[in-house]
Amino acid sequence: MDDNRSVGVTGGHVAPNHFFVELSADDHAEFADVLGSIRRELADAAREHARDEGYAFLGPIEVEISVGQRLKRGSFRVEASLREGAGGQSPGSLLLPDGQRVLLGETIVTIGRLPESTLVVDDPNVSRAHAEIRPHGTGFRIVDLSSTNGTKVNGERVAERQLSDGDRIEVGPVTFRFDAS
């Protein structure tokens, strides 16, 4: 990631967000049942390293894992490249309490008790239509929809706020983490 970073238009560092990993045929077969977990862990490690170094991404992090025909057991190869998000939209995602990730894009994500909400939080402390996450400029904003118990970002009650990498969003008893990738 560090070797392939670039300088963005505003002068900050932009890091690769697409990783192509090749494993030996034996290793690929051995890890076949857990490749999804490996992809998620590698993507999380890339996000964490980018956060530590102050890097930004042009699109969502993607990890592909395949067999490298000429690789021996215990060997691997990684290629990292920059890929823009769909429509040029900055990447973003919500990490849910159960470890699932919801990718954010050009559509509004609704949070509330209503069954048609994007993220349903079935708790009496959460309003039926509690909050929305909206694309805004090159990032995302959270907007409280006049909920009864409010929406918090990093422990502070907010009506509306631009989200930053690592922000913790509290809706009733549930906390989501916003990742800018």
Short mmCIF file of N, CA and C in Angstrom, two decimals, residues 57-162:
data_model
loop_
_atom_site.label_atom_id
_atom_site.label_comp_id
_atom_site.label_asym_id
_atom_site.label_seq_id
_atom_site.Cartn_x
_atom_site.Cartn_y
_atom_site.Cartn_z
N PHE A 57 -8.90 6.92 0.29
CA PHE A 57 -9.15 5.98 -0.79
C PHE A 57 -10.04 6.64 -1.83
N LEU A 58 -9.92 6.21 -3.09
CA LEU A 58 -10.77 6.72 -4.17
C LEU A 58 -12.04 5.90 -4.35
N GLY A 59 -12.07 4.74 -3.76
CA GLY A 59 -13.22 3.84 -3.88
C GLY A 59 -13.19 2.83 -2.76
N PRO A 60 -14.16 1.94 -2.74
CA PRO A 60 -14.20 0.93 -1.68
C PRO A 60 -13.03 -0.04 -1.79
N ILE A 61 -12.63 -0.60 -0.66
CA ILE A 61 -11.55 -1.58 -0.65
C ILE A 61 -12.07 -2.91 -1.17
N GLU A 62 -11.33 -3.48 -2.10
CA GLU A 62 -11.67 -4.77 -2.67
C GLU A 62 -10.45 -5.67 -2.58
N VAL A 63 -10.66 -6.92 -2.19
CA VAL A 63 -9.58 -7.90 -2.11
C VAL A 63 -10.00 -9.12 -2.93
N GLU A 64 -9.20 -9.45 -3.94
CA GLU A 64 -9.42 -10.65 -4.74
C GLU A 64 -8.33 -11.65 -4.38
N ILE A 65 -8.70 -12.90 -4.23
CA ILE A 65 -7.73 -13.96 -3.92
C ILE A 65 -7.86 -15.05 -4.96
N SER A 66 -6.73 -15.39 -5.59
CA SER A 66 -6.76 -16.43 -6.61
C SER A 66 -5.50 -17.29 -6.51
N VAL A 67 -5.42 -18.28 -7.38
CA VAL A 67 -4.28 -19.20 -7.40
C VAL A 67 -3.21 -18.64 -8.33
N GLY A 68 -1.99 -18.58 -7.82
CA GLY A 68 -0.82 -18.24 -8.62
C GLY A 68 -0.15 -19.54 -9.06
N GLN A 69 -0.24 -19.86 -10.33
CA GLN A 69 0.20 -21.16 -10.82
C GLN A 69 1.67 -21.46 -10.54
N ARG A 70 2.50 -20.46 -10.48
CA ARG A 70 3.94 -20.69 -10.31
C ARG A 70 4.40 -20.52 -8.86
N LEU A 71 3.48 -20.32 -7.95
CA LEU A 71 3.86 -20.10 -6.55
C LEU A 71 3.97 -21.44 -5.82
N LYS A 72 4.94 -21.50 -4.92
CA LYS A 72 5.12 -22.69 -4.08
C LYS A 72 4.39 -22.49 -2.77
N ARG A 73 4.07 -23.59 -2.09
CA ARG A 73 3.39 -23.55 -0.80
C ARG A 73 4.09 -22.54 0.12
N GLY A 74 3.29 -21.71 0.79
CA GLY A 74 3.83 -20.71 1.71
C GLY A 74 4.20 -19.40 1.03
N SER A 75 4.10 -19.34 -0.29
CA SER A 75 4.42 -18.12 -1.03
C SER A 75 3.14 -17.42 -1.46
N PHE A 76 3.22 -16.12 -1.61
CA PHE A 76 2.09 -15.36 -2.10
C PHE A 76 2.60 -14.13 -2.85
N ARG A 77 1.72 -13.51 -3.61
CA ARG A 77 2.04 -12.30 -4.35
C ARG A 77 0.87 -11.35 -4.22
N VAL A 78 1.16 -10.04 -4.06
CA VAL A 78 0.11 -9.04 -3.91
C VAL A 78 0.36 -7.90 -4.89
N GLU A 79 -0.68 -7.53 -5.61
CA GLU A 79 -0.65 -6.33 -6.46
C GLU A 79 -1.67 -5.37 -5.88
N ALA A 80 -1.28 -4.10 -5.77
CA ALA A 80 -2.18 -3.08 -5.23
C ALA A 80 -2.36 -1.98 -6.27
N SER A 81 -3.61 -1.55 -6.45
CA SER A 81 -3.87 -0.50 -7.44
C SER A 81 -4.98 0.43 -6.95
N LEU A 82 -5.04 1.60 -7.56
CA LEU A 82 -6.08 2.58 -7.26
C LEU A 82 -7.28 2.32 -8.17
N ARG A 83 -8.47 2.32 -7.59
CA ARG A 83 -9.70 2.19 -8.38
C ARG A 83 -10.73 3.17 -7.83
N GLU A 84 -11.32 3.92 -8.71
CA GLU A 84 -12.33 4.90 -8.32
C GLU A 84 -13.65 4.22 -7.99
N GLY A 85 -14.38 4.79 -7.04
CA GLY A 85 -15.70 4.28 -6.71
C GLY A 85 -16.70 4.59 -7.81
N ALA A 86 -17.82 3.90 -7.84
CA ALA A 86 -18.85 4.10 -8.85
C ALA A 86 -19.30 5.55 -8.86
N GLY A 87 -19.35 6.12 -10.05
CA GLY A 87 -19.80 7.50 -10.19
C GLY A 87 -18.86 8.52 -9.58
N GLY A 88 -17.64 8.12 -9.23
CA GLY A 88 -16.68 9.03 -8.63
C GLY A 88 -16.96 9.33 -7.17
N GLN A 89 -17.97 8.68 -6.60
CA GLN A 89 -18.35 8.90 -5.19
C GLN A 89 -17.26 8.40 -4.26
N SER A 90 -16.97 9.18 -3.24
CA SER A 90 -16.02 8.74 -2.23
C SER A 90 -16.53 7.48 -1.57
N PRO A 91 -15.63 6.61 -1.16
CA PRO A 91 -16.06 5.38 -0.51
C PRO A 91 -16.52 5.64 0.92
N GLY A 92 -17.33 4.78 1.40
CA GLY A 92 -17.75 4.84 2.78
C GLY A 92 -18.50 3.57 3.12
N SER A 93 -18.44 3.21 4.39
CA SER A 93 -19.18 2.03 4.84
C SER A 93 -19.49 2.16 6.31
N LEU A 94 -20.48 1.40 6.74
CA LEU A 94 -20.83 1.31 8.16
C LEU A 94 -20.49 -0.09 8.62
N LEU A 95 -19.75 -0.17 9.71
CA LEU A 95 -19.47 -1.46 10.34
C LEU A 95 -20.54 -1.68 11.40
N LEU A 96 -21.31 -2.75 11.23
CA LEU A 96 -22.41 -3.06 12.14
C LEU A 96 -21.87 -3.83 13.36
N PRO A 97 -22.63 -3.85 14.46
CA PRO A 97 -22.17 -4.54 15.66
C PRO A 97 -21.86 -6.02 15.45
N ASP A 98 -22.53 -6.67 14.47
CA ASP A 98 -22.28 -8.09 14.23
C ASP A 98 -21.12 -8.34 13.27
N GLY A 99 -20.41 -7.27 12.88
CA GLY A 99 -19.25 -7.40 12.00
C GLY A 99 -19.57 -7.26 10.53
N GLN A 100 -20.85 -7.22 10.18
CA GLN A 100 -21.21 -7.01 8.78
C GLN A 100 -20.90 -5.57 8.39
N ARG A 101 -20.72 -5.36 7.09
CA ARG A 101 -20.39 -4.04 6.59
C ARG A 101 -21.44 -3.63 5.55
N VAL A 102 -21.95 -2.40 5.67
CA VAL A 102 -22.90 -1.85 4.72
C VAL A 102 -22.17 -0.78 3.92
N LEU A 103 -22.07 -1.00 2.60
CA LEU A 103 -21.41 -0.03 1.74
C LEU A 103 -22.33 1.15 1.50
N LEU A 104 -21.77 2.35 1.58
CA LEU A 104 -22.53 3.56 1.33
C LEU A 104 -22.25 4.01 -0.09
N GLY A 105 -23.23 4.58 -0.73
CA GLY A 105 -23.06 5.02 -2.11
C GLY A 105 -23.88 6.26 -2.36
N GLU A 106 -24.52 6.28 -3.51
CA GLU A 106 -25.27 7.45 -3.92
C GLU A 106 -26.70 7.47 -3.38
N THR A 107 -27.12 6.42 -2.69
CA THR A 107 -28.47 6.38 -2.15
C THR A 107 -28.46 6.66 -0.65
N ILE A 108 -29.55 7.13 -0.14
CA ILE A 108 -29.70 7.44 1.28
C ILE A 108 -29.90 6.14 2.06
N VAL A 109 -29.20 6.01 3.18
CA VAL A 109 -29.37 4.87 4.08
C VAL A 109 -30.24 5.33 5.23
N THR A 110 -31.36 4.64 5.45
CA THR A 110 -32.28 4.99 6.52
C THR A 110 -32.06 4.07 7.72
N ILE A 111 -32.19 4.65 8.91
CA ILE A 111 -32.02 3.90 10.15
C ILE A 111 -33.27 4.13 11.01
N GLY A 112 -33.86 3.03 11.49
CA GLY A 112 -35.04 3.16 12.34
C GLY A 112 -35.70 1.83 12.60
N ARG A 113 -36.85 1.91 13.28
CA ARG A 113 -37.61 0.68 13.60
C ARG A 113 -38.47 0.20 12.44
N LEU A 114 -38.76 1.07 11.48
CA LEU A 114 -39.63 0.68 10.37
C LEU A 114 -39.00 -0.48 9.59
N PRO A 115 -39.81 -1.48 9.24
CA PRO A 115 -39.27 -2.63 8.51
C PRO A 115 -38.65 -2.26 7.17
N GLU A 116 -39.08 -1.15 6.57
CA GLU A 116 -38.51 -0.75 5.28
C GLU A 116 -37.23 0.08 5.42
N SER A 117 -36.76 0.30 6.65
CA SER A 117 -35.49 1.00 6.85
C SER A 117 -34.35 0.16 6.29
N THR A 118 -33.33 0.83 5.81
CA THR A 118 -32.14 0.12 5.34
C THR A 118 -31.52 -0.65 6.50
N LEU A 119 -31.39 0.02 7.64
CA LEU A 119 -30.87 -0.62 8.86
C LEU A 119 -31.98 -0.59 9.90
N VAL A 120 -32.57 -1.73 10.16
CA VAL A 120 -33.66 -1.83 11.13
C VAL A 120 -33.07 -2.07 12.51
N VAL A 121 -33.44 -1.18 13.46
CA VAL A 121 -33.01 -1.33 14.85
C VAL A 121 -34.29 -1.49 15.66
N ASP A 122 -34.56 -2.73 16.04
CA ASP A 122 -35.80 -3.06 16.75
C ASP A 122 -35.61 -2.84 18.24
N ASP A 123 -35.75 -1.59 18.66
CA ASP A 123 -35.58 -1.22 20.07
C ASP A 123 -36.51 -0.04 20.36
N PRO A 124 -37.20 -0.03 21.50
CA PRO A 124 -38.13 1.05 21.80
C PRO A 124 -37.45 2.43 21.95
N ASN A 125 -36.13 2.46 22.14
CA ASN A 125 -35.41 3.73 22.25
C ASN A 125 -35.08 4.33 20.89
N VAL A 126 -35.42 3.61 19.83
CA VAL A 126 -35.15 4.06 18.47
C VAL A 126 -36.48 4.45 17.82
N SER A 127 -36.52 5.62 17.19
CA SER A 127 -37.73 6.07 16.51
C SER A 127 -37.96 5.25 15.26
N ARG A 128 -39.21 5.27 14.80
CA ARG A 128 -39.53 4.51 13.58
C ARG A 128 -38.67 4.99 12.41
N ALA A 129 -38.59 6.27 12.22
CA ALA A 129 -37.69 6.87 11.23
C ALA A 129 -36.70 7.72 12.04
N HIS A 130 -35.57 7.18 12.39
CA HIS A 130 -34.66 7.79 13.36
C HIS A 130 -33.62 8.71 12.72
N ALA A 131 -32.90 8.19 11.72
CA ALA A 131 -31.82 8.99 11.12
C ALA A 131 -31.57 8.52 9.70
N GLU A 132 -30.84 9.34 8.96
CA GLU A 132 -30.43 8.98 7.60
C GLU A 132 -28.95 9.30 7.43
N ILE A 133 -28.31 8.52 6.58
CA ILE A 133 -26.95 8.84 6.15
C ILE A 133 -27.06 9.16 4.67
N ARG A 134 -26.65 10.39 4.33
CA ARG A 134 -26.83 10.90 2.97
C ARG A 134 -25.48 11.20 2.33
N PRO A 135 -25.35 10.90 1.03
CA PRO A 135 -24.14 11.34 0.33
C PRO A 135 -24.14 12.87 0.31
N HIS A 136 -22.98 13.45 0.53
CA HIS A 136 -22.89 14.92 0.59
C HIS A 136 -21.50 15.34 0.12
N GLY A 137 -21.44 16.03 -0.99
CA GLY A 137 -20.14 16.43 -1.53
C GLY A 137 -19.30 15.21 -1.82
N THR A 138 -18.13 15.17 -1.23
CA THR A 138 -17.25 14.02 -1.44
C THR A 138 -17.33 13.02 -0.30
N GLY A 139 -18.30 13.19 0.60
CA GLY A 139 -18.41 12.28 1.74
C GLY A 139 -19.86 11.98 2.08
N PHE A 140 -20.12 11.86 3.39
CA PHE A 140 -21.45 11.49 3.86
C PHE A 140 -21.81 12.29 5.11
N ARG A 141 -23.09 12.59 5.26
CA ARG A 141 -23.62 13.28 6.44
C ARG A 141 -24.64 12.39 7.11
N ILE A 142 -24.68 12.48 8.44
CA ILE A 142 -25.76 11.83 9.18
C ILE A 142 -26.75 12.93 9.56
N VAL A 143 -28.02 12.62 9.43
CA VAL A 143 -29.08 13.58 9.74
C VAL A 143 -30.07 12.91 10.67
N ASP A 144 -30.26 13.48 11.85
CA ASP A 144 -31.28 12.99 12.78
C ASP A 144 -32.63 13.46 12.27
N LEU A 145 -33.61 12.58 12.25
CA LEU A 145 -34.94 12.90 11.72
C LEU A 145 -35.90 13.29 12.85
N SER A 146 -35.44 14.17 13.73
CA SER A 146 -36.22 14.61 14.89
C SER A 146 -36.64 13.42 15.75
N SER A 147 -35.71 12.50 15.93
CA SER A 147 -35.99 11.31 16.72
C SER A 147 -36.21 11.68 18.19
N THR A 148 -36.93 10.85 18.89
CA THR A 148 -37.25 11.12 20.29
C THR A 148 -36.00 11.15 21.16
N ASN A 149 -35.11 10.16 21.00
CA ASN A 149 -33.94 10.06 21.87
C ASN A 149 -32.64 10.54 21.23
N GLY A 150 -32.72 11.03 20.02
CA GLY A 150 -31.57 11.64 19.38
C GLY A 150 -30.57 10.65 18.79
N THR A 151 -29.65 11.22 18.05
CA THR A 151 -28.56 10.49 17.42
C THR A 151 -27.26 11.08 17.92
N LYS A 152 -26.30 10.23 18.25
CA LYS A 152 -25.01 10.70 18.75
C LYS A 152 -23.90 10.28 17.80
N VAL A 153 -22.92 11.15 17.67
CA VAL A 153 -21.69 10.84 16.95
C VAL A 153 -20.55 11.08 17.92
N ASN A 154 -19.80 10.03 18.19
CA ASN A 154 -18.69 10.09 19.15
C ASN A 154 -19.13 10.63 20.51
N GLY A 155 -20.34 10.22 20.92
CA GLY A 155 -20.86 10.60 22.24
C GLY A 155 -21.56 11.94 22.28
N GLU A 156 -21.55 12.69 21.19
CA GLU A 156 -22.16 14.03 21.16
C GLU A 156 -23.46 13.99 20.36
N ARG A 157 -24.53 14.50 20.95
CA ARG A 157 -25.83 14.52 20.26
C ARG A 157 -25.75 15.49 19.09
N VAL A 158 -26.24 15.04 17.92
CA VAL A 158 -26.16 15.87 16.72
C VAL A 158 -27.50 15.90 16.01
N ALA A 159 -27.76 17.02 15.32
CA ALA A 159 -28.92 17.11 14.44
C ALA A 159 -28.48 16.73 13.02
N GLU A 160 -27.28 17.16 12.67
CA GLU A 160 -26.71 16.86 11.36
C GLU A 160 -25.20 17.05 11.46
N ARG A 161 -24.46 16.15 10.79
CA ARG A 161 -23.00 16.26 10.89
C ARG A 161 -22.33 15.50 9.75
N GLN A 162 -21.28 16.08 9.22
CA GLN A 162 -20.45 15.42 8.23
C GLN A 162 -19.69 14.30 8.95
#
